[in-house]
Each structure stands twice: as C-alpha cells, then as structure tokens.
PDB file of C-alpha atoms and ligand atoms in Angstrom:
ATOM      1  CA  MET A   6     -11.118 -19.097  30.302  1.00 95.00           C
ATOM      2  CA  THR A   7     -14.548 -19.747  28.881  1.00 97.00           C
ATOM      3  CA  ILE A   8     -17.503 -17.795  27.502  1.00 97.00           C
ATOM      4  CA  SER A   9     -19.952 -20.349  28.934  1.00 95.00           C
ATOM      5  CA  PRO A  10     -21.432 -19.290  32.307  1.00 96.00           C
ATOM      6  CA  GLN A  11     -22.442 -22.923  33.015  1.00 93.00           C
ATOM      7  CA  GLN A  12     -18.918 -24.177  32.338  1.00 95.00           C
ATOM      8  CA  ALA A  13     -17.473 -21.403  34.523  1.00 97.00           C
ATOM      9  CA  GLN A  14     -19.835 -22.368  37.355  1.00 97.00           C
ATOM     10  CA  PHE A  15     -18.909 -26.048  36.980  1.00 96.00           C
ATOM     11  CA  CYS A  16     -15.193 -25.172  37.222  1.00 97.00           C
ATOM     12  CA  THR A  17     -15.673 -22.806  40.171  1.00 97.00           C
ATOM     13  CA  GLN A  18     -17.502 -25.538  42.098  1.00 97.00           C
ATOM     14  CA  ARG A  19     -14.424 -27.724  41.632  1.00 97.00           C
ATOM     15  CA  GLY A  20     -12.063 -25.062  42.944  1.00 97.00           C
ATOM     16  CA  LEU A  21     -10.548 -24.103  39.577  1.00 97.00           C
ATOM     17  CA  ASP A  22      -9.377 -20.600  38.729  1.00 95.00           C
ATOM     18  CA  VAL A  23     -11.787 -19.820  35.889  1.00 96.00           C
ATOM     19  CA  HIS A  24     -12.446 -16.558  34.046  1.00 96.00           C
ATOM     20  CA  LEU A  25     -15.700 -15.884  32.200  1.00 97.00           C
ATOM     21  CA  CYS A  26     -14.338 -13.826  29.341  1.00 96.00           C
ATOM     22  CA  SER A  27     -13.704 -13.907  25.595  1.00 97.00           C
ATOM     23  CA  TYR A  28     -10.074 -14.236  24.578  1.00 97.00           C
ATOM     24  CA  ARG A  29     -10.546 -10.986  22.650  1.00 96.00           C
ATOM     25  CA  ASP A  30     -11.248  -9.098  25.898  1.00 96.00           C
ATOM     26  CA  ILE A  31      -8.193 -10.222  27.862  1.00 94.00           C
ATOM     27  CA  ALA A  32      -6.984  -7.214  29.814  1.00 91.00           C
ATOM     28  CA  GLN A  33      -3.549  -5.729  29.213  1.00 93.00           C
ATOM     29  CA  ASP A  34      -2.538  -6.588  32.804  1.00 94.00           C
ATOM     30  CA  TRP A  35      -2.305 -10.265  31.748  1.00 95.00           C
ATOM     31  CA  ASN A  36       0.530  -9.407  29.361  1.00 97.00           C
ATOM     32  CA  GLY A  37       3.684 -11.480  29.843  1.00 97.00           C
ATOM     33  CA  ARG A  38       2.236 -13.466  32.769  1.00 96.00           C
ATOM     34  CA  PHE A  39       2.057 -16.956  31.277  1.00 97.00           C
ATOM     35  CA  ASP A  40       4.609 -19.669  30.420  1.00 97.00           C
ATOM     36  CA  ALA A  41       2.285 -21.124  27.833  1.00 97.00           C
ATOM     37  CA  VAL A  42      -1.201 -20.896  26.359  1.00 97.00           C
ATOM     38  CA  ILE A  43      -3.442 -23.897  25.622  1.00 98.00           C
ATOM     39  CA  ALA A  44      -6.465 -23.748  23.321  1.00 98.00           C
ATOM     40  CA  ASN A  45      -8.083 -27.168  23.545  1.00 97.00           C
ATOM     41  CA  GLY A  46     -10.965 -27.417  21.088  1.00 97.00           C
ATOM     42  CA  SER A  47     -11.878 -23.742  21.227  1.00 98.00           C
ATOM     43  CA  ILE A  48     -10.404 -22.155  18.076  1.00 98.00           C
ATOM     44  CA  GLU A  49     -13.050 -23.866  15.923  1.00 98.00           C
ATOM     45  CA  HIS A  50     -15.547 -21.372  17.347  1.00 98.00           C
ATOM     46  CA  PHE A  51     -13.594 -18.154  16.857  1.00 98.00           C
ATOM     47  CA  VAL A  52     -14.441 -17.712  13.162  1.00 98.00           C
ATOM     48  CA  GLN A  53     -18.132 -17.916  12.305  1.00 98.00           C
ATOM     49  CA  PRO A  54     -19.360 -18.669   8.752  1.00 97.00           C
ATOM     50  CA  ALA A  55     -20.410 -14.999   8.426  1.00 97.00           C
ATOM     51  CA  ASP A  56     -16.812 -13.960   9.230  1.00 98.00           C
ATOM     52  CA  ALA A  57     -15.413 -16.346   6.629  1.00 98.00           C
ATOM     53  CA  LEU A  58     -17.977 -15.119   4.108  1.00 97.00           C
ATOM     54  CA  ALA A  59     -16.848 -11.534   4.720  1.00 97.00           C
ATOM     55  CA  GLY A  60     -13.162 -12.524   4.315  1.00 98.00           C
ATOM     56  CA  ARG A  61     -12.313 -11.908   7.980  1.00 98.00           C
ATOM     57  CA  ALA A  62     -10.981 -15.384   8.906  1.00 98.00           C
ATOM     58  CA  ASP A  63      -7.244 -14.700   8.460  1.00 98.00           C
ATOM     59  CA  ALA A  64      -7.479 -11.417  10.380  1.00 98.00           C
ATOM     60  CA  ILE A  65      -9.262 -13.155  13.292  1.00 98.00           C
ATOM     61  CA  TYR A  66      -6.607 -15.906  13.517  1.00 98.00           C
ATOM     62  CA  HIS A  67      -3.806 -13.374  13.167  1.00 98.00           C
ATOM     63  CA  GLU A  68      -5.249 -11.376  16.069  1.00 98.00           C
ATOM     64  CA  LEU A  69      -5.547 -14.594  18.135  1.00 98.00           C
ATOM     65  CA  PHE A  70      -1.836 -15.356  17.674  1.00 98.00           C
ATOM     66  CA  ALA A  71      -0.963 -11.741  18.552  1.00 98.00           C
ATOM     67  CA  ILE A  72      -3.029 -11.952  21.777  1.00 98.00           C
ATOM     68  CA  CYS A  73      -1.409 -15.271  22.805  1.00 98.00           C
ATOM     69  CA  HIS A  74       1.998 -13.780  22.055  1.00 98.00           C
ATOM     70  CA  ARG A  75       1.488 -10.773  24.317  1.00 97.00           C
ATOM     71  CA  MET A  76       0.325 -13.005  27.204  1.00 97.00           C
ATOM     72  CA  ILE A  77       3.502 -15.124  27.187  1.00 98.00           C
ATOM     73  CA  ASP A  78       6.452 -14.172  29.389  1.00 98.00           C
ATOM     74  CA  PRO A  79       9.429 -13.619  27.012  1.00 97.00           C
ATOM     75  CA  GLN A  80      11.746 -14.927  29.778  1.00 96.00           C
ATOM     76  CA  ALA A  81       9.816 -18.154  30.444  1.00 96.00           C
ATOM     77  CA  ASP A  82      11.477 -21.489  29.631  1.00 94.00           C
ATOM     78  CA  SER A  83       8.652 -23.046  27.649  1.00 94.00           C
ATOM     79  CA  ARG A  84       7.063 -20.119  25.745  1.00 97.00           C
ATOM     80  CA  ARG A  85       4.698 -22.390  23.841  1.00 98.00           C
ATOM     81  CA  LEU A  86       1.214 -22.209  22.411  1.00 98.00           C
ATOM     82  CA  MET A  87      -0.629 -25.533  22.107  1.00 98.00           C
ATOM     83  CA  ASN A  88      -3.889 -26.107  20.284  1.00 98.00           C
ATOM     84  CA  THR A  89      -6.088 -29.023  19.296  1.00 98.00           C
ATOM     85  CA  THR A  90      -8.232 -27.970  16.343  1.00 98.00           C
ATOM     86  CA  ILE A  91     -10.456 -29.592  13.713  1.00 98.00           C
ATOM     87  CA  HIS A  92      -9.520 -28.526  10.158  1.00 98.00           C
ATOM     88  CA  PHE A  93     -11.219 -28.982   6.807  1.00 98.00           C
ATOM     89  CA  ASP A  94      -9.363 -31.756   4.965  1.00 98.00           C
ATOM     90  CA  HIS A  95     -10.875 -33.977   2.266  1.00 98.00           C
ATOM     91  CA  VAL A  96     -14.101 -32.010   2.481  1.00 98.00           C
ATOM     92  CA  HIS A  97     -14.268 -28.254   2.195  1.00 98.00           C
ATOM     93  CA  VAL A  98     -17.619 -26.491   2.298  1.00 98.00           C
ATOM     94  CA  GLU A  99     -17.884 -22.837   1.338  1.00 97.00           C
ATOM     95  CA  PRO A 100     -19.174 -20.433   4.022  1.00 97.00           C
ATOM     96  CA  LYS A 101     -22.026 -19.351   1.713  1.00 97.00           C
ATOM     97  CA  ASP A 102     -23.317 -22.957   1.896  1.00 97.00           C
ATOM     98  CA  ILE A 103     -22.857 -23.429   5.630  1.00 95.00           C
ATOM     99  CA  VAL A 104     -25.068 -20.397   6.358  1.00 93.00           C
ATOM    100  CA  ARG A 105     -27.895 -22.031   4.387  1.00 96.00           C
ATOM    101  CA  SER A 106     -30.418 -24.394   5.909  1.00 96.00           C
ATOM    102  CA  ALA A 107     -29.226 -28.011   6.063  1.00 97.00           C
ATOM    103  CA  TRP A 108     -32.596 -29.005   4.547  1.00 96.00           C
ATOM    104  CA  SER A 109     -31.682 -27.277   1.263  1.00 97.00           C
ATOM    105  CA  PHE A 110     -29.047 -29.984   0.658  1.00 98.00           C
ATOM    106  CA  PRO A 111     -29.419 -33.724  -0.014  1.00 98.00           C
ATOM    107  CA  TRP A 112     -29.526 -35.693   3.234  1.00 97.00           C
ATOM    108  CA  PHE A 113     -26.106 -36.979   4.333  1.00 98.00           C
ATOM    109  CA  SER A 114     -24.253 -34.844   1.761  1.00 98.00           C
ATOM    110  CA  ASP A 115     -21.111 -32.976   2.878  1.00 98.00           C
ATOM    111  CA  ARG A 116     -22.940 -29.637   2.912  1.00 98.00           C
ATOM    112  CA  PHE A 117     -25.860 -31.133   4.857  1.00 98.00           C
ATOM    113  CA  HIS A 118     -23.539 -32.421   7.614  1.00 98.00           C
ATOM    114  CA  CYS A 119     -21.526 -29.181   7.781  1.00 98.00           C
ATOM    115  CA  ALA A 120     -24.624 -26.954   7.961  1.00 98.00           C
ATOM    116  CA  LEU A 121     -26.046 -29.146  10.755  1.00 97.00           C
ATOM    117  CA  LEU A 122     -22.746 -29.054  12.667  1.00 98.00           C
ATOM    118  CA  ASP A 123     -22.630 -25.265  12.449  1.00 97.00           C
ATOM    119  CA  ARG A 124     -26.201 -24.971  13.767  1.00 95.00           C
ATOM    120  CA  GLY A 125     -25.289 -27.293  16.651  1.00 96.00           C
ATOM    121  CA  PHE A 126     -21.798 -26.127  17.618  1.00 96.00           C
ATOM    122  CA  GLY A 127     -21.232 -22.817  15.813  1.00 96.00           C
ATOM    123  CA  GLY A 128     -18.064 -22.115  13.895  1.00 97.00           C
ATOM    124  CA  TYR A 129     -16.230 -22.327  10.590  1.00 98.00           C
ATOM    125  CA  TYR A 130     -13.165 -24.583  10.556  1.00 98.00           C
ATOM    126  CA  PRO A 131      -9.721 -23.427   9.432  1.00 98.00           C
ATOM    127  CA  THR A 132      -8.041 -24.968   6.381  1.00 98.00           C
ATOM    128  CA  LEU A 133      -4.733 -26.857   6.503  1.00 98.00           C
ATOM    129  CA  GLY A 134      -1.847 -24.375   6.592  1.00 98.00           C
ATOM    130  CA  GLN A 135      -4.029 -21.396   7.462  1.00 98.00           C
ATOM    131  CA  PHE A 136      -2.655 -21.159  11.014  1.00 98.00           C
ATOM    132  CA  GLN A 137       0.987 -21.244   9.792  1.00 98.00           C
ATOM    133  CA  ARG A 138       0.168 -18.266   7.576  1.00 98.00           C
ATOM    134  CA  CYS A 139      -1.646 -16.359  10.323  1.00 98.00           C
ATOM    135  CA  ALA A 140       0.852 -17.154  13.108  1.00 98.00           C
ATOM    136  CA  ARG A 141       3.589 -15.075  11.454  1.00 97.00           C
ATOM    137  CA  PRO A 142       5.525 -13.243  12.872  1.00 98.00           C
ATOM    138  CA  TYR A 143       4.492 -14.335  16.388  1.00 98.00           C
ATOM    139  CA  PHE A 144       4.897 -18.141  16.431  1.00 98.00           C
ATOM    140  CA  ASN A 145       6.638 -20.894  14.447  1.00 98.00           C
ATOM    141  CA  LEU A 146       5.109 -24.349  14.206  1.00 98.00           C
ATOM    142  CA  LEU A 147       7.303 -26.681  16.265  1.00 98.00           C
ATOM    143  CA  LYS A 148       5.364 -29.929  16.242  1.00 98.00           C
ATOM    144  CA  GLU A 149       2.184 -31.232  14.671  1.00 98.00           C
ATOM    145  CA  ARG A 150       0.372 -34.487  15.209  1.00 98.00           C
ATOM    146  CA  ASP A 151      -2.534 -35.811  13.184  1.00 98.00           C
ATOM    147  CA  ALA A 152      -4.934 -36.941  15.917  1.00 98.00           C
ATOM    148  CA  THR A 153      -7.899 -37.674  13.625  1.00 98.00           C
ATOM    149  CA  CYS A 154      -7.851 -41.406  14.383  1.00 98.00           C
ATOM    150  CA  ASP A 155      -7.683 -40.693  18.122  1.00 97.00           C
ATOM    151  CA  TYR A 156     -10.658 -38.333  17.846  1.00 98.00           C
ATOM    152  CA  ARG A 157     -12.627 -40.830  15.741  1.00 98.00           C
ATOM    153  CA  LEU A 158     -12.187 -43.526  18.403  1.00 98.00           C
ATOM    154  CA  THR A 159     -13.119 -41.032  21.134  1.00 98.00           C
ATOM    155  CA  SER A 160     -16.176 -39.852  19.184  1.00 98.00           C
ATOM    156  CA  GLU A 161     -17.364 -43.435  18.605  1.00 98.00           C
ATOM    157  CA  GLU A 162     -17.133 -44.035  22.376  1.00 98.00           C
ATOM    158  CA  TRP A 163     -19.094 -40.802  23.003  1.00 97.00           C
ATOM    159  CA  LEU A 164     -21.775 -41.982  20.566  1.00 97.00           C
ATOM    160  CA  LYS A 165     -22.098 -45.376  22.302  1.00 96.00           C
ATOM    161  CA  TYR A 166     -22.254 -43.609  25.669  1.00 94.00           C
ATOM    162  CA  GLY A 167     -24.890 -41.189  24.310  1.00 93.00           C
ATOM    163  CA  ILE A 168     -27.076 -44.009  23.008  1.00 92.00           C
ATOM    164  CA  ARG A 169     -26.758 -45.899  26.324  1.00 92.00           C
ATOM    165  CA  SER A 170     -27.705 -42.683  28.166  1.00 89.00           C
ATOM    166  CA  LEU A 171     -30.996 -42.506  26.269  1.00 87.00           C
ATOM    167  CA  VAL A 172     -32.099 -45.810  27.786  1.00 88.00           C
ATOM    168  CA  SER A 173     -30.689 -45.166  31.240  1.00 91.00           C
ATOM    169  CA  PRO A 174     -33.272 -43.647  33.624  1.00 90.00           C
ATOM    170  CA  ARG A 175     -30.490 -42.091  35.706  1.00 90.00           C
ATOM    171  CA  GLN A 176     -28.839 -40.347  32.717  1.00 87.00           C
ATOM    172  CA  LEU A 177     -32.219 -39.407  31.233  1.00 88.00           C
ATOM    173  CA  SER A 178     -33.222 -37.674  34.458  1.00 90.00           C
ATOM    174  CA  ARG A 179     -30.035 -35.568  34.148  1.00 86.00           C
ATOM    175  CA  LEU A 180     -30.678 -34.699  30.484  1.00 87.00           C
ATOM    176  CA  LEU A 181     -34.411 -34.059  30.738  1.00 91.00           C
ATOM    177  CA  PRO A 182     -34.316 -30.687  32.574  1.00 92.00           C
ATOM    178  CA  PHE A 183     -31.967 -29.312  29.873  1.00 89.00           C
ATOM    179  CA  ALA A 184     -34.140 -30.719  27.070  1.00 92.00           C
ATOM    180  CA  LEU A 185     -37.266 -29.165  28.615  1.00 95.00           C
ATOM    181  CA  ARG A 186     -35.563 -25.761  28.945  1.00 95.00           C
ATOM    182  CA  HIS A 187     -34.151 -25.848  25.387  1.00 94.00           C
ATOM    183  CA  PRO A 188     -36.404 -28.215  23.394  1.00 96.00           C
ATOM    184  CA  ARG A 189     -35.399 -26.990  19.909  1.00 95.00           C
ATOM    185  CA  TYR A 190     -31.682 -27.093  20.624  1.00 94.00           C
ATOM    186  CA  ALA A 191     -31.895 -30.477  22.369  1.00 94.00           C
ATOM    187  CA  THR A 192     -33.828 -31.959  19.417  1.00 95.00           C
ATOM    188  CA  ARG A 193     -31.317 -30.554  16.933  1.00 95.00           C
ATOM    189  CA  MET A 194     -28.345 -31.933  18.891  1.00 95.00           C
ATOM    190  CA  LEU A 195     -29.991 -35.315  19.326  1.00 94.00           C
ATOM    191  CA  PHE A 196     -30.696 -35.406  15.585  1.00 96.00           C
ATOM    192  CA  LEU A 197     -27.184 -34.447  14.452  1.00 97.00           C
ATOM    193  CA  LEU A 198     -25.370 -36.581  17.027  1.00 97.00           C
ATOM    194  CA  MET A 199     -27.470 -39.746  16.969  1.00 95.00           C
ATOM    195  CA  VAL A 200     -29.568 -39.807  13.786  1.00 96.00           C
ATOM    196  CA  THR A 201     -27.345 -38.301  11.063  1.00 98.00           C
ATOM    197  CA  GLN A 202     -24.232 -38.874  13.218  1.00 98.00           C
ATOM    198  CA  SER A 203     -22.757 -35.733  11.653  1.00 98.00           C
ATOM    199  CA  TRP A 204     -20.218 -35.306  14.456  1.00 98.00           C
ATOM    200  CA  ASN A 205     -18.779 -38.790  13.858  1.00 98.00           C
ATOM    201  CA  TRP A 206     -19.035 -38.401  10.048  1.00 98.00           C
ATOM    202  CA  GLN A 207     -16.210 -35.831  10.277  1.00 98.00           C
ATOM    203  CA  PHE A 208     -13.603 -38.421  11.280  1.00 98.00           C
ATOM    204  CA  ARG A 209     -14.837 -41.632   9.641  1.00 98.00           C
ATOM    205  CA  GLY A 210     -13.610 -43.473   6.543  1.00 97.00           C
ATOM    206  CA  GLU A 211     -10.344 -43.961   4.643  1.00 96.00           C
ATOM    207  CA  GLN A 212     -10.190 -40.242   3.853  1.00 97.00           C
ATOM    208  CA  PRO A 213     -11.965 -38.474   6.716  1.00 98.00           C
ATOM    209  CA  PRO A 214     -13.638 -35.164   5.784  1.00 98.00           C
ATOM    210  CA  MET A 215     -11.897 -33.332   8.645  1.00 98.00           C
ATOM    211  CA  LYS A 216      -8.461 -33.532  10.237  1.00 98.00           C
ATOM    212  CA  HIS A 217      -7.919 -33.118  13.970  1.00 98.00           C
ATOM    213  CA  LEU A 218      -4.514 -31.566  14.582  1.00 98.00           C
ATOM    214  CA  TRP A 219      -2.543 -31.196  17.798  1.00 98.00           C
ATOM    215  CA  GLN A 220      -0.086 -28.364  17.248  1.00 98.00           C
ATOM    216  CA  THR A 221       2.712 -26.877  19.333  1.00 98.00           C
ATOM    217  CA  TRP A 222       4.018 -23.416  18.472  1.00 98.00           C
ATOM    218  CA  GLN A 223       7.274 -21.765  19.479  1.00 98.00           C
ATOM    219  CA  TYR A 224       7.161 -18.126  20.610  1.00 98.00           C
ATOM    220  CA  VAL A 225       9.176 -15.804  18.362  1.00 98.00           C
ATOM    221  CA  PRO A 226      10.693 -12.812  20.209  1.00 97.00           C
ATOM    222  CA  GLN A 227       9.779  -9.531  18.512  1.00 94.00           C
TER     223      GLN A 227
HETATM  224  C1  SAM B   8     -15.788 -27.594  22.575  1.00 96.70           C
HETATM  225  S1  SAM B   8     -15.524 -26.604  23.987  1.00 96.70           S
HETATM  226  C2  SAM B   8     -13.956 -27.191  24.545  1.00 96.70           C
HETATM  227  C3  SAM B   8     -13.914 -27.004  26.008  1.00 96.70           C
HETATM  228  C4  SAM B   8     -12.680 -27.511  26.745  1.00 96.70           C
HETATM  229  N1  SAM B   8     -11.465 -26.943  26.217  1.00 96.70           N
HETATM  230  C5  SAM B   8     -12.627 -28.983  26.757  1.00 96.70           C
HETATM  231  O1  SAM B   8     -11.648 -29.551  26.306  1.00 96.70           O
HETATM  232  O2  SAM B   8     -13.580 -29.593  27.245  1.00 96.70           O
HETATM  233  C6  SAM B   8     -15.224 -25.026  23.303  1.00 96.70           C
HETATM  234  C7  SAM B   8     -14.771 -23.995  24.308  1.00 96.70           C
HETATM  235  O3  SAM B   8     -14.436 -22.806  23.584  1.00 96.70           O
HETATM  236  C8  SAM B   8     -14.716 -21.717  24.415  1.00 96.70           C
HETATM  237  N2  SAM B   8     -14.807 -20.485  23.605  1.00 96.70           N
HETATM  238  C9  SAM B   8     -15.531 -20.279  22.485  1.00 96.70           C
HETATM  239  N3  SAM B   8     -15.395 -18.988  22.067  1.00 96.70           N
HETATM  240  C10 SAM B   8     -14.560 -18.392  22.945  1.00 96.70           C
HETATM  241  C11 SAM B   8     -14.016 -17.084  23.068  1.00 96.70           C
HETATM  242  N4  SAM B   8     -14.350 -16.109  22.212  1.00 96.70           N
HETATM  243  N5  SAM B   8     -13.170 -16.820  24.103  1.00 96.70           N
HETATM  244  C12 SAM B   8     -12.846 -17.794  24.989  1.00 96.70           C
HETATM  245  N6  SAM B   8     -13.319 -19.064  24.926  1.00 96.70           N
HETATM  246  C13 SAM B   8     -14.172 -19.352  23.931  1.00 96.70           C
HETATM  247  C14 SAM B   8     -16.037 -22.093  25.057  1.00 96.70           C
HETATM  248  O4  SAM B   8     -16.253 -21.344  26.218  1.00 96.70           O
HETATM  249  C15 SAM B   8     -15.815 -23.581  25.332  1.00 96.70           C
HETATM  250  O5  SAM B   8     -15.283 -23.754  26.600  1.00 96.70           O
END
C-alpha cells in the first residue's frame, strides 16, 4: 500500500499486488484478512508537524493501531504488527519550530536540520515510548531492536552512492528529467542530503539525535 502513484506504478510493472490508498481509507472488507501488517519506514509520515502542534499525534497513532488490529485475522498463527520507525532521541524539536523556515535557525543547529528534513520528507517523528502508550489496548510490544547503527551505515552508503551519481553521466541522465520537472524540490533535496547532510546527521555521533527502532507487536484479542 502506498500513497505515491509513481511507487505504485513501479510496483505494478514488477508484478506486485499494490494498492494506491492511504491506510486511513482501508475498506472494511479488508478486516481480518491478514496474518500480519508491516509498516517499513512509513509511520514517520503519518503525523505532520501541524498535527503535533494541534495535539493530535497520540490520536493519530492510536487510530493506526486500531486499523492494523481490525485487519489482522484473530485466528492467524502470527498475528503480528512490525514497524521500522525513526524516533526523536537525544534531540527533540518542538513542532512549533519545525513549521518555521530552516533559515530562521543557525546553520547546522538541531532545529535547522529538523526543519529541512520536514520540508524534504514531511512528517513529525514519534517520541520513545509514544507507540507503547498509543498501542493499548490493541497490541503489546513483543520485541524491539535499536537499529540506529545499521541505519547510519546504510545512510552513509546512500550518501556515497548519491555523490558518485552526481559525477556519473548515466545516473545523471536518470536524475535530470526529475530535476527539470521539480527544480525547487530537487535543489532542496540535493542541499539537505549532500550539503548539510541532514539525513545522515540524524544517526551520527556517540549520541545520535534520532533512534531507528525495529519493533514487533503482538495482537491482543478484544
Ligand atoms: C520512506 S517511504 C518507505 C517506502 C517503503 N516501505 C520502503 O521501504 O522503501 C514512505 C512510504 O510511506 C507511504 N505512506 C505515507 N503516508 C501514507 C499513508 N497515509 N498511507 C499509506 N502509506 C503512506 C508512502 O507511500 C511511502 O511508500
């Protein structure tokens, strides 16, 4: 399931069963039809800074757990929900700051990076423990792994690959049509990925600003 038409098209071309739909619009006829639900790097986008500012974050996560719960078959063996999600950790930036322009903050400050990341990717991260609170009474946390180091190594590889792509005529010819169609967005992404390296900033250092968690949740019968 994706809300990106381009991603849906990409999947369809590869023979995958893809649905272009928001998780909030899943029809009732999907109830009880799944052994498990996987949210791989998507929950970060479900709460926007404006939602957090208006105090809606917990309600949005609570509704997400309720939707996943109703999709799972109560008789299935696994009955799990799995997610990989970036959380605020050593850095926490208030939603009122993230909605401001990155240029109103000192370059390379925490608020500068977070405002840039929101403009590029869109979303307000959860805090540690917020999901446990919002999962009740639908799911219990079964297993949690801190995958921040894994994501840092992956992100450093992505950055090297991105920089190599900029000097590769073959990769450039693939990127150029997108950049010409969306010049402002392409410039912003290039800036935050390669110049300020805000994506990689999240996972770097002894005490990384963000934590990447892999979580497995056990279905609780109601
Ligand atoms: C960073 S991508 C991760 C994509 C994919 N899981 C992967 O591992 O490559 C974020 C994904 O969240 C999805 N997403 C964001 N908001 C959504 C929503 N309201 N309902 C369903 N999917 C959503 C997007 O369509 C996108 O596929």
